[in-house]
Every structure is written in C-alpha cells, then in structure tokens.
XYZ file of C-alpha atoms in Angstrom:
198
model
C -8.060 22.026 30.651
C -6.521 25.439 30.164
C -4.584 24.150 27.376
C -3.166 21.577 28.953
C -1.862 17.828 28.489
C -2.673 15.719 32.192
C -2.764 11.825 32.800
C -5.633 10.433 34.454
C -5.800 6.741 35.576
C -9.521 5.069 34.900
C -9.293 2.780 37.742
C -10.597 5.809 40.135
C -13.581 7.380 41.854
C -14.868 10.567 39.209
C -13.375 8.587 36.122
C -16.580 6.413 34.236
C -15.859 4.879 30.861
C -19.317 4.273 28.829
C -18.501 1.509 26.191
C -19.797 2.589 22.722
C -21.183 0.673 19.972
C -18.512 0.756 17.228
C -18.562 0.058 13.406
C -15.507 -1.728 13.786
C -15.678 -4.180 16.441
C -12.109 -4.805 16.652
C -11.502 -1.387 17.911
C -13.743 -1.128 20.936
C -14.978 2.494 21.923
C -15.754 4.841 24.663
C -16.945 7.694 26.062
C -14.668 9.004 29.362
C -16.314 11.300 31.507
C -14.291 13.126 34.598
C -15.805 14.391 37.928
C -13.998 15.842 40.111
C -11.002 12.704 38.952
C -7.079 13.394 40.009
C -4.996 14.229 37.530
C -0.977 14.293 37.061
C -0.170 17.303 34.528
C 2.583 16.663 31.762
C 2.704 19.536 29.828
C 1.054 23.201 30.275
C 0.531 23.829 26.290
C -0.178 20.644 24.725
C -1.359 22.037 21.412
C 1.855 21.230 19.924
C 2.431 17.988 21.251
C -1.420 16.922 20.142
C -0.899 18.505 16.791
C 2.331 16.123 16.103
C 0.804 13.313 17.873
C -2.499 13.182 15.291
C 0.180 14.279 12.528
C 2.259 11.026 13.148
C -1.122 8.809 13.702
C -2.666 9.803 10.612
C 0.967 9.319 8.551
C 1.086 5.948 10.357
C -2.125 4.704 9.750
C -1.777 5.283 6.026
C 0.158 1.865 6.005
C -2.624 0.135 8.680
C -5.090 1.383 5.391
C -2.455 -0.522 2.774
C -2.215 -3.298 4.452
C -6.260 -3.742 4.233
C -6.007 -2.801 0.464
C -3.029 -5.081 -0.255
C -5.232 -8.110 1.601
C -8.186 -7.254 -0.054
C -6.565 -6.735 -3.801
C -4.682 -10.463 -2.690
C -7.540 -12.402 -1.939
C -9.838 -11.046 -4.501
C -7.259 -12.417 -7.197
C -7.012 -15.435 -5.762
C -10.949 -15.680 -5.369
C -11.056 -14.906 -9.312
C -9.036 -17.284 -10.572
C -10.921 -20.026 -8.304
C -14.649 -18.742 -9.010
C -16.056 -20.702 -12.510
C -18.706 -18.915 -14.568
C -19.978 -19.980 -18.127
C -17.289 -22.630 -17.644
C -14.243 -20.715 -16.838
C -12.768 -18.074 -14.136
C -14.464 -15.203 -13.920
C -11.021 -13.293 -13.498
C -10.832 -14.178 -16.945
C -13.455 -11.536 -18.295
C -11.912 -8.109 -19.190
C -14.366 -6.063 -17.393
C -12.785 -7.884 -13.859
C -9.497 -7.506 -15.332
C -9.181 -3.882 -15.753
C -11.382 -3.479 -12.213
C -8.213 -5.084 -10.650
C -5.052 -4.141 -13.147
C -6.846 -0.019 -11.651
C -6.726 -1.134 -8.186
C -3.441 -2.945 -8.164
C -2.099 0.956 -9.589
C -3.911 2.343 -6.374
C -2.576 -0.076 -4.046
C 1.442 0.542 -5.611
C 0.172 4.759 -5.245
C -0.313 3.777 -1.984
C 2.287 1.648 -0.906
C 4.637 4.667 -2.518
C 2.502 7.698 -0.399
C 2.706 5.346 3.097
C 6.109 4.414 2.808
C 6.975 8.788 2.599
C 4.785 9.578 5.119
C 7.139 6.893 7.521
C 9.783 8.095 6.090
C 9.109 11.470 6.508
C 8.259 10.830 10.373
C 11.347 8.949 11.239
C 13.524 11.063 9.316
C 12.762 14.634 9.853
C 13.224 14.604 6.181
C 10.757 16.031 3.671
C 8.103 18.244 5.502
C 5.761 15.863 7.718
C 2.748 17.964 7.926
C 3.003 17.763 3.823
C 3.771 14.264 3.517
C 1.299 13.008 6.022
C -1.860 14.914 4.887
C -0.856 13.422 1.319
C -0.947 9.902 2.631
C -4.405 10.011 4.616
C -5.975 11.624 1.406
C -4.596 9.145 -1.112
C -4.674 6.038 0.807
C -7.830 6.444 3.011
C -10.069 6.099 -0.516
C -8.128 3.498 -1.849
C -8.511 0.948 1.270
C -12.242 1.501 1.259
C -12.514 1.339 -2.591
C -10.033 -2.013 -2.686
C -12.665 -3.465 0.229
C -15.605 -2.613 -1.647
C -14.094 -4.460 -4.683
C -13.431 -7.355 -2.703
C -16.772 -7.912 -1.381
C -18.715 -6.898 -4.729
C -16.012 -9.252 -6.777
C -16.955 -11.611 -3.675
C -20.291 -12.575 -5.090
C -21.431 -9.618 -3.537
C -20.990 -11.463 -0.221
C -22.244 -8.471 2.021
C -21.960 -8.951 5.770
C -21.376 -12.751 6.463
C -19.923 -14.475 9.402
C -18.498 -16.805 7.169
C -16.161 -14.807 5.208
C -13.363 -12.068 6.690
C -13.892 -9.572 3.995
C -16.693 -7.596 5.967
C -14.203 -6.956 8.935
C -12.002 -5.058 5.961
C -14.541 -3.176 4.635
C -15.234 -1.888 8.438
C -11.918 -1.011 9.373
C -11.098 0.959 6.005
C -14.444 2.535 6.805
C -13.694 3.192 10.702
C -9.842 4.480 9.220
C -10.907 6.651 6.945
C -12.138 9.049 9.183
C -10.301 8.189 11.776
C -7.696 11.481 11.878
C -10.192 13.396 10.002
C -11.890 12.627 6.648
C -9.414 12.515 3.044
C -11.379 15.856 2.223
C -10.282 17.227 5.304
C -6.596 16.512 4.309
C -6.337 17.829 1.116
C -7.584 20.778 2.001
C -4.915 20.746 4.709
C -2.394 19.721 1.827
C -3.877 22.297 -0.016
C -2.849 24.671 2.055
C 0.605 23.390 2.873
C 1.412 23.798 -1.033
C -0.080 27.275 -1.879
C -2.845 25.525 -4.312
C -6.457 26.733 -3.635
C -8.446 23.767 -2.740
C -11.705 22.816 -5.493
C-alpha cells in the first residue's frame, strides 16, 4: 500500500488465507486476502528492501536447485549400475554414459554458479544483482533437466508413490519459476553486463 512494507498477523478478523492446490506438495500455497485487517508498518518505501529480499532468495535457492540435481545425478548412478539389461548394467551402454558424464558437467557448473551467488550475498563481494541472476539462469535448467534424467533413466518411472524421484522433478519444476523464470534472468543478466539479450 502506497509503497509500503506492513506486517499483518493471519490470526485476525479481515485476514482469510484460501489454501491453493500446489505442484509441489511440500510447499503448501495460498491466497491472502485483507479487509479492512490491522496492520503494523515497517518501512514507508519497501521497493528496495523487496528488490534485495527476491535478489538474495533467488541467489539462495540456486543451491536448494543443486541439491535436487546432485540427488538426482546420485541416485540415477547408483540405479545404473544396479539395473541388468541384455545381461549386464545398463550404465554400461555409452549412450547412458555420456547422458550422465553431460550432466555430472552441469551439476559441477552449478555447484561453481551457487556457491558465487552465496558468496556474493554474504560477502558484499562481486556484484549480487550479477551473480545472482547468473545462478537462477544456469542452475534452474539444470535441476529440472538432472530430474528429468532421473526419472526417464528410472525406467521411465513417471509419477509413482513408490519411488521419491517424482517429488524432485516437482520441486525443480515449482523452483524454477519460483523468483521468476531462467529467461527472465538472463535477460536481467543481460542487462547487468551491457550484452543485448537473443
């Protein structure tokens, strides 16, 4: 309101919260709606303070999306050298092996691009609107990419109760447009660097 930044308790008359159905169900959602609801203000211009807040949540979520890549990658390897076809692992065939020797290189990108964006956070080092934009638009495609792997190198699994890989596949989905799609940030790094964006 008016530009600015208030905290509003939900336990109150004029606050309702309208659960939404979410792709991810570990990360319930909501609509809020306010009617007339008391309010304690904390800042008059918040535009800053939002703009650094959704900087630092999309740098740190970069390592929530390596962390699905890394589990993926792990547990696909470990399903491939388990799985037997034509008498031996299928992580044997070459085709499977250079499908996860390219990922394993995306997964290391990412690690590296994550690790800046903290760094670049806690630091004050490097710029932070640079580093973080470069982290959502690298490692957002790689943790859906490393999920899709896993489920295709999965037997094609799809959406099973009996296997976690599903719940990956959601959350790298949910993530990557989470603090706005990879497009959207490089374009934004883009930008930052003086390169016209395709």
């Amino acid at each position: 309101a008016g530009g600015g930044l208030y905290a509003v308790h939900t336990a109150q008359d004029g606050v309702t919260v309208t659960p939404r159905t979410s792709l991810d169900l570990t990360r319930p959602l909501a609509t809020v709606t306010f009617d007339a609801a008391r309010a304690r203000a904390l800042t008059p211009d918040a535009e800053a303070a939002v703009r650094r807040a959704l900087r630092a949540g999309a740098a740190l979520l970069a390592s929530e999306q390596l962390g699905v890549a890394e589990w993926c990658l792990t547990e696909t390897v470990r399903y491939v050298k388990e799985r037997h076809q034509f008498n031996r692992p299928i992580g044997s065939f070459q085709a499977l092996k250079h499908r996860l020797a390219q990922l394993w290189l995306e997964v290391v990108n990412t690690r590296a691009a994550a690790r800046h964006a903290a760094d670049a956070l806690t630091t004050g080092g490097d710029e932070p609107n640079l580093a973080s934009a470069l982290a959502q638009a690298y490692a957002a495609p790689v943790a859906v990419r490393a999920a899709e792997e896993a489920l295709q190198l999965h037997g094609g699994i799809g959406m099973t109760w009996e296997h976690p890989v599903h719940l990956y596949l959601k959350r790298a989905k949910a993530d990557a447009i989470a603090y706005g799609t990879a497009g959207a940030h490089r374009e934004t790094l883009a930008g930052l660097v003086a390169l016209p964006a395709p």
